Coordinates of N, CA and C in Angstrom, one line a residue:
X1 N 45.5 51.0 13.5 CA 46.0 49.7 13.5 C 47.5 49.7 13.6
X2 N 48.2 48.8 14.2 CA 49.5 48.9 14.2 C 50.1 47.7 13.7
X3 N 51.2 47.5 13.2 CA 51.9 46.6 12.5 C 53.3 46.1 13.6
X4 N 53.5 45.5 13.8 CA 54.6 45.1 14.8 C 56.0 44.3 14.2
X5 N 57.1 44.3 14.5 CA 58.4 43.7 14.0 C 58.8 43.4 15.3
X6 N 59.7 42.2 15.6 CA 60.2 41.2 16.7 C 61.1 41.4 16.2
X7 N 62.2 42.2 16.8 CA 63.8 42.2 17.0 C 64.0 41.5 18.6
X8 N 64.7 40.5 18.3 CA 65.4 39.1 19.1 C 66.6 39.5 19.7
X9 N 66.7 40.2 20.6 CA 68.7 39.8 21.5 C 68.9 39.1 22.3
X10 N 68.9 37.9 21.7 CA 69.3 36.8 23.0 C 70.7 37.1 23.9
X11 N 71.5 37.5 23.4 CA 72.5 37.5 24.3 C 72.3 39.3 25.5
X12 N 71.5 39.6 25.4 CA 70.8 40.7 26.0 C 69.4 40.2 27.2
X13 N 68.7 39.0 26.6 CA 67.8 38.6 27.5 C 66.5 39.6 27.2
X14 N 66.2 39.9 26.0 CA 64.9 40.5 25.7 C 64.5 40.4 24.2
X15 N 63.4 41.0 23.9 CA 63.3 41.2 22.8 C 62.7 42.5 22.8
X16 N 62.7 43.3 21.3 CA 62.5 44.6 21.4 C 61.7 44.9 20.4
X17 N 60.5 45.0 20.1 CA 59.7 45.4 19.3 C 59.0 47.1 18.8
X18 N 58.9 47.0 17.4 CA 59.0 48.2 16.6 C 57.8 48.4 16.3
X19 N 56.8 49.0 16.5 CA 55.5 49.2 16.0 C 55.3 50.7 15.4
X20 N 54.0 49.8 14.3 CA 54.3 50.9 13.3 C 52.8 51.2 12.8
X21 N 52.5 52.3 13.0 CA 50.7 52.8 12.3 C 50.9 52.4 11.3
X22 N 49.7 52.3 11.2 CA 49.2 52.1 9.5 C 49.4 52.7 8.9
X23 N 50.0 52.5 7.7 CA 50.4 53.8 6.4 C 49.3 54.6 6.2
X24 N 49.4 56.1 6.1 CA 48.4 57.3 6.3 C 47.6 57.0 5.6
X25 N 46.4 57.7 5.2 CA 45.6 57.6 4.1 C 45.5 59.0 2.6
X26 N 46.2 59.3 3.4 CA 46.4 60.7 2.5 C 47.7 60.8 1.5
X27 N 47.8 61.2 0.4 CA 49.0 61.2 -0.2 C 49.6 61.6 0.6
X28 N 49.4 63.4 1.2 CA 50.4 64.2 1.4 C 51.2 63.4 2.6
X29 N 50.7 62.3 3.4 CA 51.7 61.4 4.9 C 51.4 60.8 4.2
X30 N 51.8 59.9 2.9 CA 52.2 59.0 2.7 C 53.3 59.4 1.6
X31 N 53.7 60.6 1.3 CA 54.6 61.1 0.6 C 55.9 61.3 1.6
X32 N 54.9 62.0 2.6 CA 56.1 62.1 4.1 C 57.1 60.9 4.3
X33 N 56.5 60.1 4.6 CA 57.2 58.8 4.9 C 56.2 57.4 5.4
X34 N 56.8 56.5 4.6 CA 56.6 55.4 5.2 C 56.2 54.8 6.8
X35 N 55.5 54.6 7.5 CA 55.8 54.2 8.2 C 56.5 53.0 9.0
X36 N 56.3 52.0 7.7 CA 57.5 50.9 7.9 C 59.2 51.4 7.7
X37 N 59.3 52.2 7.5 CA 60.9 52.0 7.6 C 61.7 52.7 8.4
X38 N 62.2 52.7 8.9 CA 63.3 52.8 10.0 C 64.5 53.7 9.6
X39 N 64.3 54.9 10.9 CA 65.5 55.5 10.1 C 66.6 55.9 11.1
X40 N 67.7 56.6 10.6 CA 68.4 56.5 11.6 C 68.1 57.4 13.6
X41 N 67.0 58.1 13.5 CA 66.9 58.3 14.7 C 66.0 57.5 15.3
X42 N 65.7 56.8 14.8 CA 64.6 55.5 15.7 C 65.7 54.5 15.8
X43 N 66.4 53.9 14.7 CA 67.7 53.6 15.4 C 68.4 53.8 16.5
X44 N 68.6 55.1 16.4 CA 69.4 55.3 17.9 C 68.7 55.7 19.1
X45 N 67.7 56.2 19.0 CA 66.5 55.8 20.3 C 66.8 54.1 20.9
X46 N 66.7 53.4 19.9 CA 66.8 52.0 20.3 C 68.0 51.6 21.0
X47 N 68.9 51.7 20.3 CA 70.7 51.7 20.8 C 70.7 52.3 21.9
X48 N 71.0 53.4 21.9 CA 71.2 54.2 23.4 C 69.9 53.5 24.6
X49 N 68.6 53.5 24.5 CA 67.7 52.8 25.5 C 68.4 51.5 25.6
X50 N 68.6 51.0 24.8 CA 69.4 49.6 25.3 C 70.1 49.5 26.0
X51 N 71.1 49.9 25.3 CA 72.6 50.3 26.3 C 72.4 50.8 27.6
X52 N 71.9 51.6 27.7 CA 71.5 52.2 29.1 C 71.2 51.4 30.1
X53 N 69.6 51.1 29.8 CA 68.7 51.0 30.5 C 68.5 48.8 30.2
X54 N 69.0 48.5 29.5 CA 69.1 47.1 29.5 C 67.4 46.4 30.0
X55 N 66.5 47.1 28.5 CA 65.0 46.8 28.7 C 64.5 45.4 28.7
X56 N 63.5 44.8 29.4 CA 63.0 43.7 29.2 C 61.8 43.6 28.0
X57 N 61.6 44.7 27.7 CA 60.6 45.2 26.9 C 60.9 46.8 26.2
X58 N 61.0 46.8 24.8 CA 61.5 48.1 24.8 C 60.6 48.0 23.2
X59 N 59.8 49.6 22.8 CA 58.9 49.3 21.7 C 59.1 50.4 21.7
X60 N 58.9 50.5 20.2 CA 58.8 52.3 19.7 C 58.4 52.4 18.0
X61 N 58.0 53.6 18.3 CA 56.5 54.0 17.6 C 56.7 55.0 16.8
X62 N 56.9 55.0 15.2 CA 57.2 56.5 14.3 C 55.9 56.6 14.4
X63 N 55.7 57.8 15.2 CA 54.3 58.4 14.5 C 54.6 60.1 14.0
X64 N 55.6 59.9 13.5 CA 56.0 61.6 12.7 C 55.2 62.0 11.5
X65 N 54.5 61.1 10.4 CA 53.6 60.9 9.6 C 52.0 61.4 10.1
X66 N 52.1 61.7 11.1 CA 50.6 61.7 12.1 C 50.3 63.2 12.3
X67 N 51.9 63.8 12.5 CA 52.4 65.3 12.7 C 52.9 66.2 12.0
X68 N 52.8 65.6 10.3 CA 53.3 66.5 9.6 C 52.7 67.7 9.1
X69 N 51.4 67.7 9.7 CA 50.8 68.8 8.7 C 50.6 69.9 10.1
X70 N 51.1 70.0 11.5 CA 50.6 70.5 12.1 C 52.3 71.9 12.3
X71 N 51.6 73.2 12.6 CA 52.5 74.0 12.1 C 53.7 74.0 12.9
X72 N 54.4 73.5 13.4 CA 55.6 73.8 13.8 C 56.2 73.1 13.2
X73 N 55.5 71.9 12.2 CA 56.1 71.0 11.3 C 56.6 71.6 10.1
X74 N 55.7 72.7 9.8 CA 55.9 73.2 8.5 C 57.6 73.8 7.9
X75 N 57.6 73.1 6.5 CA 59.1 73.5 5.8 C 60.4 72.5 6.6
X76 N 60.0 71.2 7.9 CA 60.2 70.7 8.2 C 60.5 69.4 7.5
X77 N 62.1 68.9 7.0 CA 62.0 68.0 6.0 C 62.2 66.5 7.0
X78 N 62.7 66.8 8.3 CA 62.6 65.5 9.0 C 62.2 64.4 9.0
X79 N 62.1 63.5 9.1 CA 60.9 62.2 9.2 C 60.5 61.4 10.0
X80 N 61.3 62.0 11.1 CA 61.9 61.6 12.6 C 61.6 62.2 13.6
X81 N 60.4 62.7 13.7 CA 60.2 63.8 14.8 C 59.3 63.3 15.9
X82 N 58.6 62.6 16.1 CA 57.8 62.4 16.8 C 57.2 60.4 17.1
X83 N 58.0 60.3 18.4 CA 58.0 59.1 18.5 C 57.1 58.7 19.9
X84 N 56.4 57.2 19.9 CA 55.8 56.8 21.2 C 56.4 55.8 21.5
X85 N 57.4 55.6 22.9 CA 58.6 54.6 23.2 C 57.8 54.1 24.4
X86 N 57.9 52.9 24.9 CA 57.5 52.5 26.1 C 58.9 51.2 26.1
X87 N 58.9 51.5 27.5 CA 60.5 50.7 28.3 C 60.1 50.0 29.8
X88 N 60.1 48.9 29.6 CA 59.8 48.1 31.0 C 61.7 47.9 31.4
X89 N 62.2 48.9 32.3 CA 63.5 48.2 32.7 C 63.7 48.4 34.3
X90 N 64.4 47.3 34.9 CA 64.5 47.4 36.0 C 65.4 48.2 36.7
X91 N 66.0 49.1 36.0 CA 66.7 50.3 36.4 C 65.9 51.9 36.7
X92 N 64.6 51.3 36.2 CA 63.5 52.8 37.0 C 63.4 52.4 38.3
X93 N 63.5 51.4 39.2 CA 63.3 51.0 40.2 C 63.1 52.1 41.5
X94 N 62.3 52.4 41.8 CA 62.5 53.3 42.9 C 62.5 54.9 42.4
X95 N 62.5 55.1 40.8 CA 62.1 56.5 40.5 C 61.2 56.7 40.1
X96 N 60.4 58.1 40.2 CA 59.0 58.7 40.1 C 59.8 58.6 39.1
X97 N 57.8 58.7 38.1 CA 57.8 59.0 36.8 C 59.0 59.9 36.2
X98 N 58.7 61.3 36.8 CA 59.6 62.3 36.1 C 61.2 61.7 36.1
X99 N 61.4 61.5 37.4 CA 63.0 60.6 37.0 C 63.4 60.1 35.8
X100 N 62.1 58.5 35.5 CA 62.1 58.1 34.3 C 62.4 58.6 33.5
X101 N 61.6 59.8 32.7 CA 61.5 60.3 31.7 C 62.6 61.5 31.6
X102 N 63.5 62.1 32.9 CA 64.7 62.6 32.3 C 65.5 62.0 32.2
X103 N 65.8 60.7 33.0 CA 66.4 59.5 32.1 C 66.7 59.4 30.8
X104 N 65.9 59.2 30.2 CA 65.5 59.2 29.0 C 65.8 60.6 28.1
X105 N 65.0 61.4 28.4 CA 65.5 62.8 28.0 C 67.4 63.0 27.7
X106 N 67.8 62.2 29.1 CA 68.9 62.6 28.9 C 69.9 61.7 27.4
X107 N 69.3 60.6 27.9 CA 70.2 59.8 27.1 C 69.8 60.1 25.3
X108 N 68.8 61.0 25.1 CA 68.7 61.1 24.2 C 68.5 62.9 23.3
X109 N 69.4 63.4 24.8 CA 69.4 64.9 24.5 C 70.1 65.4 23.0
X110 N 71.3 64.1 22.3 CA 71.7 64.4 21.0 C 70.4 64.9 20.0
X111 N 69.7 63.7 19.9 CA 68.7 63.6 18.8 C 67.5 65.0 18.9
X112 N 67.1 65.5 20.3 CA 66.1 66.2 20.5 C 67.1 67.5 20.1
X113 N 68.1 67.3 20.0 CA 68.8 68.8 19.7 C 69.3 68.7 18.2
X114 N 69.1 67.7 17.7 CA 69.2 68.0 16.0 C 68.0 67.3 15.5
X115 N 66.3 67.6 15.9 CA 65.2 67.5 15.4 C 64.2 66.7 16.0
X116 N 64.4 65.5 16.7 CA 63.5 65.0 18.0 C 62.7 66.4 18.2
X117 N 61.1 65.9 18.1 CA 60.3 67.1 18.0 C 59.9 66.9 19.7
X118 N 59.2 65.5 19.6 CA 58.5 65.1 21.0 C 58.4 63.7 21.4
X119 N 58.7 62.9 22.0 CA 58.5 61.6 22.7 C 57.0 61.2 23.6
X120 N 56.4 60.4 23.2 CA 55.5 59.9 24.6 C 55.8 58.5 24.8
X121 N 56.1 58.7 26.5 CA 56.9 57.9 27.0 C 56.3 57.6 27.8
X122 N 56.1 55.6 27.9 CA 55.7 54.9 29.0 C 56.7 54.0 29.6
X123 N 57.1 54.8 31.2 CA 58.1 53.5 32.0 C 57.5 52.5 32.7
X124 N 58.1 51.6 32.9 CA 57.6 50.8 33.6 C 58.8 49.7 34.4
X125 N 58.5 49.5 35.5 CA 59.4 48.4 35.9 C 59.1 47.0 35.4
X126 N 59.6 46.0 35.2 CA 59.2 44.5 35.2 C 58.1 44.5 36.6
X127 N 58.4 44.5 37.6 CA 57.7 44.0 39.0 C 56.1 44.9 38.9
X128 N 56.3 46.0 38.3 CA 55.0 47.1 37.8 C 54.0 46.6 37.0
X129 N 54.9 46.1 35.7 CA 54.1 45.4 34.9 C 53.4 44.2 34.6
X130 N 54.2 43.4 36.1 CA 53.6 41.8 36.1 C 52.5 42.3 37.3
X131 N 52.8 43.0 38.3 CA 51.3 43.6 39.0 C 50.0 43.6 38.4
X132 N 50.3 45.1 36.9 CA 48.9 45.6 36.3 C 48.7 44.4 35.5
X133 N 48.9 43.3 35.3 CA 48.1 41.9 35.0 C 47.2 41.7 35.2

């Protein structure tokens, strides 16, 4: 199940929502972290995709709680590793997927270089998305 938060930028022309699994069931990911709270590398995922890419839709997903027991995680104190972002902006226009997603890669090569484990990432244009309707 997912939990959702409506962040509003009117003076941007979108809104940007934060979705969030359900808090684990297990002590040990629920010791890890919260899923409601927000830290600063989901922060700056947001910021930088913004800035950038000026999304009509822009949503993102801690699921590092989901990942913590699997071993490349191990001794790993992060809490921030593993996110699912999806971006409707009309700046993919005319790029294949892969484009998209080094896009992306790029603008956020800081974070994947001090712990960003993995991203799954859905692009999409506005004109793409009012299509698959």
């Amino acid at each position: 199940m997912l939990k959702s938060a409506l962040k509003l930028f009117p003076q941007q022309g979108f809104a940007a929502r934060r979705l969030y699994s359900s808090p684990a069931p297990s002590r040990f990911l629920n010791d890890f972290m919260t899923t409601q709270e927000k830290g600063p590398v989901q922060q700056s995922i947001e910021d930088k995709l913004i800035e950038a890419l000026e999304p009509t839709i822009l949503e993102t997903v801690n699921e590092s709680h989901l990942h913590a027991h699997h071993s490349a995680m191990k001794g790993n104190t992060n809490k921030e590793t593993h996110f699912k972002v999806t971006v409707v902006s009309d700046k993919f226009q005319g790029k294949t997927l892969m484009q998209r997603h080094r896009i992306i890669y790029g603008l956020l090569d800081d974070e994947l270089k001090q712990g960003l484990h993995a991203l799954t990432l859905k692009t999409k244009t506005q004109s793409e998305l009012d299509r698959a309707k």
